[in-house]
Short mmCIF file of C-alpha atoms and ligand atoms in Angstrom, two decimals:
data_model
loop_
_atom_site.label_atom_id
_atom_site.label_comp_id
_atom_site.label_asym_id
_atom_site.label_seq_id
_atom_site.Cartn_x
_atom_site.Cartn_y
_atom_site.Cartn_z
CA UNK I 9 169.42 110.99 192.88
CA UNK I 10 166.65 110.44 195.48
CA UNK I 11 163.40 111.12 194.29
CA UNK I 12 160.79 111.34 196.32
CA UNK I 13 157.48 110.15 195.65
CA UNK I 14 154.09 111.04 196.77
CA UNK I 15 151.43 108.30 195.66
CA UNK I 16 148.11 109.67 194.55
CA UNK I 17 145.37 108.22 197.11
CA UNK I 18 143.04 108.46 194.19
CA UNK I 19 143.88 106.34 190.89
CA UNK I 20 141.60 107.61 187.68
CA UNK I 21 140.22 104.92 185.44
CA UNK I 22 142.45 103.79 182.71
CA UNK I 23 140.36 104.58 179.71
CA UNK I 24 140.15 101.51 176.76
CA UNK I 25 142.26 101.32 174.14
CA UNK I 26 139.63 102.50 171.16
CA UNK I 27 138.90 105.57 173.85
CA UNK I 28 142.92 106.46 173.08
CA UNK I 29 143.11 109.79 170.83
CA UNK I 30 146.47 111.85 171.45
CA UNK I 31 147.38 113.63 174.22
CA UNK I 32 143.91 113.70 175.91
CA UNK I 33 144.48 111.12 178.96
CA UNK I 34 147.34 111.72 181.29
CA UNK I 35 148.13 109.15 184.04
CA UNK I 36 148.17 109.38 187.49
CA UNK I 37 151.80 111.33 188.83
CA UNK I 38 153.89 113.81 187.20
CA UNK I 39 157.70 114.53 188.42
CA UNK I 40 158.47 117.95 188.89
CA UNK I 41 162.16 119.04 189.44
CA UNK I 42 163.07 122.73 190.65
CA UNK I 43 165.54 125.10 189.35
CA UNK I 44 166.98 128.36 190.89
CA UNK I 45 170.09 130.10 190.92
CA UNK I 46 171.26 129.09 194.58
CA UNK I 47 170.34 125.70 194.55
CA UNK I 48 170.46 124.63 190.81
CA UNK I 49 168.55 121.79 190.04
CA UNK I 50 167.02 120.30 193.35
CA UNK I 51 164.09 118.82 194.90
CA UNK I 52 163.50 116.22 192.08
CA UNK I 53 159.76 114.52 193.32
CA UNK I 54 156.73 112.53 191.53
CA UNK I 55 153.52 113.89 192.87
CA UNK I 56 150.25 113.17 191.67
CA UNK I 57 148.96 114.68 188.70
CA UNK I 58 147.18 118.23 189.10
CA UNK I 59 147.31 121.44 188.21
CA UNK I 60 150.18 123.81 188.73
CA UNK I 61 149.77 127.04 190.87
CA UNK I 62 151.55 129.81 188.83
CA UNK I 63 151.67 133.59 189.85
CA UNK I 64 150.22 135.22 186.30
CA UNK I 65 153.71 137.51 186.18
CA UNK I 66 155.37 134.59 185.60
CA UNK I 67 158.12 135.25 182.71
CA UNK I 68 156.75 131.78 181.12
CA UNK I 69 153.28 133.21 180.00
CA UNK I 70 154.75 136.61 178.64
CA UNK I 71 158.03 135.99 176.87
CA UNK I 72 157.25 132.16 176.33
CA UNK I 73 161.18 130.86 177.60
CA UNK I 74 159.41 127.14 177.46
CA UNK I 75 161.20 123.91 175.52
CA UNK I 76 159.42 120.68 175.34
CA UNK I 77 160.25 117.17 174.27
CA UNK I 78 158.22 114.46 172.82
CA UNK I 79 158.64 110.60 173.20
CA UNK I 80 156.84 107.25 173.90
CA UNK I 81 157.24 104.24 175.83
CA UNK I 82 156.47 100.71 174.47
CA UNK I 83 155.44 97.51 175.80
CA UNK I 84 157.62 94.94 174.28
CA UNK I 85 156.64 90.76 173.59
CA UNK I 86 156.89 89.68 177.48
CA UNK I 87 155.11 92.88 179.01
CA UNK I 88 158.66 94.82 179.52
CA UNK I 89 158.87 98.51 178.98
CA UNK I 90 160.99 99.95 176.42
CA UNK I 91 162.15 103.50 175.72
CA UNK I 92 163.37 104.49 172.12
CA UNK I 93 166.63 106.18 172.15
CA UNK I 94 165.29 108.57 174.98
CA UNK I 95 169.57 109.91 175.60
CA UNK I 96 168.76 111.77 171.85
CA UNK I 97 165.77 113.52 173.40
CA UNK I 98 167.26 114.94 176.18
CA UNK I 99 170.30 115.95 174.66
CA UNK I 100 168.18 117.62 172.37
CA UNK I 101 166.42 119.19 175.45
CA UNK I 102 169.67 120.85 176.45
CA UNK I 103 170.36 122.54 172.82
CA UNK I 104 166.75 123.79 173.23
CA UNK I 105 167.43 124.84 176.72
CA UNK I 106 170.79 126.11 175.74
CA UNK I 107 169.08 128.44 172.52
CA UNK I 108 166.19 130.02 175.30
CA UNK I 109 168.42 130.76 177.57
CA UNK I 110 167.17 127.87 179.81
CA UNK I 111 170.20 126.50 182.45
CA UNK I 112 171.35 123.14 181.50
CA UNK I 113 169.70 120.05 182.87
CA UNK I 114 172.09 116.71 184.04
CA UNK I 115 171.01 114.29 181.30
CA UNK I 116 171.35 111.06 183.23
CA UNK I 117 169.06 112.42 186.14
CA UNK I 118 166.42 113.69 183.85
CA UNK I 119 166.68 109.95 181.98
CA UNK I 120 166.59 108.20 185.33
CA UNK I 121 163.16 110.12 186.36
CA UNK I 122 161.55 109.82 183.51
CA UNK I 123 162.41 105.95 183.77
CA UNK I 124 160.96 105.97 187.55
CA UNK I 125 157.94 108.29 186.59
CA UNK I 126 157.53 104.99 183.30
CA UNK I 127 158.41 102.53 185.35
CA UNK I 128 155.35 103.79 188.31
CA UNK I 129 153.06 104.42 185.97
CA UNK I 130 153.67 101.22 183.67
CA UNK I 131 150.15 99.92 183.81
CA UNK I 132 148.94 102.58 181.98
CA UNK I 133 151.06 101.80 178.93
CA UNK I 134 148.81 100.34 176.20
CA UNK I 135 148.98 97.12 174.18
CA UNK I 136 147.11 97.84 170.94
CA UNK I 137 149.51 97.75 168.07
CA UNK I 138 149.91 101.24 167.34
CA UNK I 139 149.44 102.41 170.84
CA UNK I 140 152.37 103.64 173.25
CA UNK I 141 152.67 105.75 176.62
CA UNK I 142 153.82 109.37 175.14
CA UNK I 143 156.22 110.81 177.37
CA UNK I 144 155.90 114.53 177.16
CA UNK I 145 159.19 116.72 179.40
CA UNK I 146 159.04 120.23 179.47
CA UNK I 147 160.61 123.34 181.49
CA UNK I 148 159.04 126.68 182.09
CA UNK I 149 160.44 130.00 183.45
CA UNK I 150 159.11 130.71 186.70
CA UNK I 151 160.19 134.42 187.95
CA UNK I 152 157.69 136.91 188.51
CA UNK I 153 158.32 139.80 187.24
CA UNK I 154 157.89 141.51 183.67
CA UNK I 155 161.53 142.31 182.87
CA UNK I 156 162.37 140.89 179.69
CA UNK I 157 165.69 138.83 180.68
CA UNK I 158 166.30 134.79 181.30
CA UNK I 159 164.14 134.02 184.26
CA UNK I 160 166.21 133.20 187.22
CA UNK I 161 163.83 130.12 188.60
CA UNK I 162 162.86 127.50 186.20
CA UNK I 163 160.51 124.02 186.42
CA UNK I 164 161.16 120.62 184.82
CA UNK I 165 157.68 118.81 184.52
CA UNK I 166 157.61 115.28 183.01
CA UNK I 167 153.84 114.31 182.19
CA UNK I 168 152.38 111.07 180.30
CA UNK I 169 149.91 110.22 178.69
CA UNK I 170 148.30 107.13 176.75
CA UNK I 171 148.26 107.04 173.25
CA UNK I 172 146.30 105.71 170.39
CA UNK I 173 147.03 104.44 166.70
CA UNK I 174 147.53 107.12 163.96
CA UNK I 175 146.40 104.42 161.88
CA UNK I 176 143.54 102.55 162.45
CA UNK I 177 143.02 101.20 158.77
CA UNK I 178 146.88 101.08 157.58
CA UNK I 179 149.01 103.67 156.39
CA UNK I 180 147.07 106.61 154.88
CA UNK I 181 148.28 108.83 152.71
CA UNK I 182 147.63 112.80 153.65
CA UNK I 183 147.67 115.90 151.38
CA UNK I 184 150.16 118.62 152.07
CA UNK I 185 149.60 122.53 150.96
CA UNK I 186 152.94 123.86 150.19
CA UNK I 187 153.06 127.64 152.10
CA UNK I 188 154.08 129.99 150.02
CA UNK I 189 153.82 133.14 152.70
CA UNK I 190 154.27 132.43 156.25
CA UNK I 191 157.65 130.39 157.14
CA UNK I 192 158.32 128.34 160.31
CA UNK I 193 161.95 129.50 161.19
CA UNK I 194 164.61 130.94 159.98
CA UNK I 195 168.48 129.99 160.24
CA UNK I 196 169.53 132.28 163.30
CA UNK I 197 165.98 131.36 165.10
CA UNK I 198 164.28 128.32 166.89
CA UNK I 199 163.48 126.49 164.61
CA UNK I 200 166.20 123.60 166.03
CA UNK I 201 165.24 123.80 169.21
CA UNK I 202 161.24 122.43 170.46
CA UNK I 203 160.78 125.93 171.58
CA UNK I 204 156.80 126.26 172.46
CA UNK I 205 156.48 129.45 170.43
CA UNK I 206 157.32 127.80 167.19
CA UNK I 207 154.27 126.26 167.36
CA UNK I 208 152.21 129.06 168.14
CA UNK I 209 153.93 130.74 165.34
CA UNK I 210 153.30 127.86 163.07
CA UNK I 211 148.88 127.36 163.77
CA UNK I 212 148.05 130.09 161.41
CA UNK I 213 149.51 128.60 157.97
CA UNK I 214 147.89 125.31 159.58
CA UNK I 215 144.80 126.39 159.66
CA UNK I 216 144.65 127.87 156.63
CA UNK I 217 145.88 124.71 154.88
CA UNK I 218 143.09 122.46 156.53
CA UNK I 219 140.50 125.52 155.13
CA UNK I 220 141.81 124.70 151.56
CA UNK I 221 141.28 121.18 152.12
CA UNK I 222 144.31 119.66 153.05
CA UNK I 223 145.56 118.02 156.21
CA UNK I 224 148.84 120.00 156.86
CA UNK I 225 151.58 122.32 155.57
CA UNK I 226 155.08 121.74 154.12
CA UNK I 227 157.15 124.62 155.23
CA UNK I 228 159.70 126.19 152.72
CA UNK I 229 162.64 128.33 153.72
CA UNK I 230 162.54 131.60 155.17
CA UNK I 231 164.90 133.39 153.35
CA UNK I 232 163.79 132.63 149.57
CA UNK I 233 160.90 130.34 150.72
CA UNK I 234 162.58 128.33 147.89
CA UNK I 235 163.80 125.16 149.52
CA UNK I 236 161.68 122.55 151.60
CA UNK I 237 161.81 122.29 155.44
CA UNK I 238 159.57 120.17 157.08
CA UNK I 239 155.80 119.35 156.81
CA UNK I 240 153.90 120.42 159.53
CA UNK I 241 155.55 119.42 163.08
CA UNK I 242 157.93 116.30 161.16
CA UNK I 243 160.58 115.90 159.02
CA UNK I 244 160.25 115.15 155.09
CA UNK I 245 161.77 112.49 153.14
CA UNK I 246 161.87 112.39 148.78
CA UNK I 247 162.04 109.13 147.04
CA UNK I 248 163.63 110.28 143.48
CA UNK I 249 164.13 108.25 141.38
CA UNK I 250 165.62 105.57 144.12
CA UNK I 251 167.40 108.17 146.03
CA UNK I 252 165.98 109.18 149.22
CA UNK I 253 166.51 113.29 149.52
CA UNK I 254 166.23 114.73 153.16
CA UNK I 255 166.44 118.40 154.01
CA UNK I 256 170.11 118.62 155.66
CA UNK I 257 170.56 120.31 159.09
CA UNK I 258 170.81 123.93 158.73
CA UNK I 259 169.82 125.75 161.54
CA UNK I 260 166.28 125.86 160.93
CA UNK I 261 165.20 122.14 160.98
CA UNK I 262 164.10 120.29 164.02
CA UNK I 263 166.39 117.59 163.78
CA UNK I 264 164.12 114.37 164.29
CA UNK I 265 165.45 111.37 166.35
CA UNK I 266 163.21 109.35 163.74
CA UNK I 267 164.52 110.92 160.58
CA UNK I 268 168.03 110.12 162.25
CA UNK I 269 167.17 106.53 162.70
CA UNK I 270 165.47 105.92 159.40
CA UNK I 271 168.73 107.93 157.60
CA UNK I 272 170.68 104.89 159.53
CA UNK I 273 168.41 101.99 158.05
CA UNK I 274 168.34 103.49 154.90
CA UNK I 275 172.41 103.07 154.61
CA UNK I 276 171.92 99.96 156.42
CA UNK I 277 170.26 98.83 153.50
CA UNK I 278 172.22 100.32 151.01
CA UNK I 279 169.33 102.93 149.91
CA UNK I 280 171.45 105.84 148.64
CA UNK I 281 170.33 108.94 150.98
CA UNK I 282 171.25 112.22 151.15
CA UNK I 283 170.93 115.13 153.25
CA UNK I 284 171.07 118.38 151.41
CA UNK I 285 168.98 121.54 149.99
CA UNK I 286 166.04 120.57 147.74
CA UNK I 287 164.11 122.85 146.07
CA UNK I 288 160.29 122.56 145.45
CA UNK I 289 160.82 123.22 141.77
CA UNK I 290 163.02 120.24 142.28
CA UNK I 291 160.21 118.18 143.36
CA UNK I 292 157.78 119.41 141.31
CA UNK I 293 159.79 118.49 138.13
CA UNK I 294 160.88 115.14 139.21
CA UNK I 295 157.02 114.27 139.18
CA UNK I 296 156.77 115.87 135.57
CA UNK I 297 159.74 113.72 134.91
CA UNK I 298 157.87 110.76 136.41
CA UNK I 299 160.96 110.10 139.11
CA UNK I 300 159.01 111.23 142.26
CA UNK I 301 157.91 107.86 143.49
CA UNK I 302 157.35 108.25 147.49
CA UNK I 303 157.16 110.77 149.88
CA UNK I 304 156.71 110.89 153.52
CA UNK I 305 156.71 112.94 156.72
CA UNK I 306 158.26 110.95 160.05
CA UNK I 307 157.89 111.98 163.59
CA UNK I 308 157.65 110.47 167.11
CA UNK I 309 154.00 111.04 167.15
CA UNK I 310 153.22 109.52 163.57
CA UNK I 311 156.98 107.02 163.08
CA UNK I 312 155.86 107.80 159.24
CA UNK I 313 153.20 109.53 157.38
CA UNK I 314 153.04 109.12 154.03
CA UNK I 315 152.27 112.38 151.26
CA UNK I 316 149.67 111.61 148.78
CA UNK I 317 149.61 114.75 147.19
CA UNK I 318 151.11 118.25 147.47
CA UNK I 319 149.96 121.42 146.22
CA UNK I 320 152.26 124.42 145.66
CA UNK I 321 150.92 127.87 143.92
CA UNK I 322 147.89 126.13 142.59
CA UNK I 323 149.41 123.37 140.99
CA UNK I 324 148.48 119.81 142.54
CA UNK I 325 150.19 116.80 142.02
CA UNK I 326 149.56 113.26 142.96
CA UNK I 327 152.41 110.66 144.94
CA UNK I 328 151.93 106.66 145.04
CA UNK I 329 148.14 106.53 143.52
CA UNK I 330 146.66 106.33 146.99
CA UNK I 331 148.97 103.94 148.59
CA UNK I 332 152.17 104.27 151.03
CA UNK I 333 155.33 103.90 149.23
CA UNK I 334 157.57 100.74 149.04
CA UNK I 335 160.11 102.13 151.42
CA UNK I 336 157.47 104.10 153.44
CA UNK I 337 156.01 100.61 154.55
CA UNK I 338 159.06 99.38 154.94
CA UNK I 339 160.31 102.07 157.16
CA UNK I 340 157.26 102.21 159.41
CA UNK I 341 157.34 98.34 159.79
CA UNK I 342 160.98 98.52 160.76
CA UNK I 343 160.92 101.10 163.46
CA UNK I 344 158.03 100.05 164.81
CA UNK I 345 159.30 96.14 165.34
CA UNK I 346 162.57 97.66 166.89
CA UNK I 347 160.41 100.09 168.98
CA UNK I 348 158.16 97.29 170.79
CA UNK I 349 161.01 94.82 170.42
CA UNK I 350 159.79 92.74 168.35
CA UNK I 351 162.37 93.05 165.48
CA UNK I 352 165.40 92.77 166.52
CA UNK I 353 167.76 95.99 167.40
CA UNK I 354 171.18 96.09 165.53
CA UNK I 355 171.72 99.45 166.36
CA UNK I 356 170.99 99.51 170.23
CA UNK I 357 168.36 102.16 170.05
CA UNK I 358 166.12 100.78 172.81
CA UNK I 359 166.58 101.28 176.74
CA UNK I 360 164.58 98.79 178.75
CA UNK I 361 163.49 100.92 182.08
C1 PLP U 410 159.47 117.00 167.22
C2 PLP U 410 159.57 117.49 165.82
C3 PLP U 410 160.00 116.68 164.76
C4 PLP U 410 160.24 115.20 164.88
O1 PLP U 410 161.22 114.86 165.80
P1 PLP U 410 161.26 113.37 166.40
O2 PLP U 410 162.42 113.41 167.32
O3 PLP U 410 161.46 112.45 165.26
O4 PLP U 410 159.96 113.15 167.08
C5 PLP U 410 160.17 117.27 163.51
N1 PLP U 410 159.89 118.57 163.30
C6 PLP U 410 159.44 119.37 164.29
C7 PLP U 410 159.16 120.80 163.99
C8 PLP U 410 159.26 118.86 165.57
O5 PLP U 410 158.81 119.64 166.54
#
């Protein structure tokens, strides 16, 4: 594919690494790739960052047929750049783009611009421990006209941005309200797809959660809002009693490229783990029972976050006295040592650009 490139004639200043929050900086170029029925997918180009020019009938900002994608690059030991299994995002692209109705986008083109938009913008990757260059692909419907019917012109918009540490003082533990009324997705819905309007559906139970004092949500099912989901926008992991217990794939989970890859260490390392349903009763009485030692959330944005205490129907309970678990640690250590390359990589999860 020939992409062509348009240098910005005026470079912004790369902002320090304690000024790094998330998603607040983004770097100099974007890529932008076009999509309509004649043509397909055509006229792949990196242009400098800016805003986009959208006619307001645009299907995107009514019926909301947008998919995202979230991932980071790394700077490894000798200054090289390193994606983390980036093919698993964009596959996952096209099952989002596939459930919205979105055309399908050639997987090895989309990996090989986002490697060329990396690879240009590579001195804005950070250093820090704990930092990385998020890598943030989405696609938006383009037609302009109110019909309510899959737009028939699309855009494919790759954007970066610098990131900080989650944790600037270790692992910290975060406290999770357990929603007992508003759900995130229901099998037959999104909620497997990084559809934007799950996450506009999802900011009211957040905020509602923070106004009781804790930091985020865990979602339960839709149906009997019996059986746990996710927490907020990651994926949950139980330690009971020495078994690791992950919601299985059913539809309505988003399922994580980092709850995939810790799943894989934890057999690597003989950890029994399972995916299946779990109850929050389930939970709940494997504290009484004194078997709930760990819990913890995992994500792109976060690798792990670690659940100090839940609270479910006004009944709080307490995880790991303040501290990250055993494997929590463990797990966070892990991917991030394979991520910058400095652990080694048994399983052949990172692309060098
Ligand atoms: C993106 C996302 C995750 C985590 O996926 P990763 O591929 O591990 O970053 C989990 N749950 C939801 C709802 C998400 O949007």
């Amino acid at each position: 594919m020939e992409i062509a490139i348009e240098k910005t004639t005026t470079p912004k200043q790369k902002p320090g690494a304690s000024e790094l929050g998330f998603g607040k900086v983004f770097t100099d170029h974007m890529f932008i790739w076009d999509y309509s029925i004649e043509n397909g997918w055509h006229n792949p180009r990196i242009v400098p960052y800016s805003p986009l020019e959208l006619d307001p009938a645009c299907t995107v900002f009514h019926y909301g047929q947008a998919v995202f994608e979230g991932m980071k690059a790394y700077r490894g030991p000798g200054g090289e750049v390193l994606l983390f299994r980036p093919e698993m995002n964009i596959a996952r692209l096209n099952r989002s783009n596939e459930r919205m109705s979105i055309p399908q986008i050639d997987e090895k083109l989309a990996l090989e611009a986002i490697k060329e938009l990396v690879a240009l913008e590579r001195d804005w990757i950070p250093s820090t421990p704990g930092t990385a260059l998020y890598i943030r692909p989405f696609v938006i419907a383009t037609d302009t006209h109110l019909g309510v019917h899959p737009s028939a012109t699309y855009k494919f918009i790759v954007i970066l941005s610098p990131v900080g540490s989650y944790y600037k003082e270790g692992l910290n533990p975060v406290s999770i309200y357990v929603e007992p009324h508003y759900v995130r997705a229901v099998r037959g819905g999104t909620g497997f797809a990084k559809a934007a309007g799950n996450y506009a559906g999802s900011l009211l139970a957040q905020s509602k959660a923070q106004s009781k004092g804790h930091d985020q949500v865990l979602w339960l099912d839709g149906v009997e809002r019996k059986y746990v989901e996710e927490v907020g926008t990651m994926n949950v992991f139980f330690n009971i009693g020495g078994r690791l217990i992950t919601p299985e794939l059913n539809g309505s989970i988003l399922p994580g490229v980092t709850r995939d890859s810790i799943l894989q260490l934890l057999r690597s390392w003989q950890v029994p783990a399972e995916e299946r349903r779990l109850s929050i009763d389930e939970v709940f009485q494997a504290h009484d029972e004194g078997k709930l030692i760990e819990a913890f959330g995992c994500g792109t944005a976060a690798v792990v976050t670690p659940i100090g205490r839940l609270e479910y129907e006004g009944q709080v309970i307490e995880i790991g006295g303040g501290k990250p678990g055993e494997l929590t640690q463990k797990l966070y250590d892990t991917l991030t040592g394979i991520q910058t390359g400095k652990l080694p990589d048994p399983f052949g999860w990172v692309v060098k650009v």
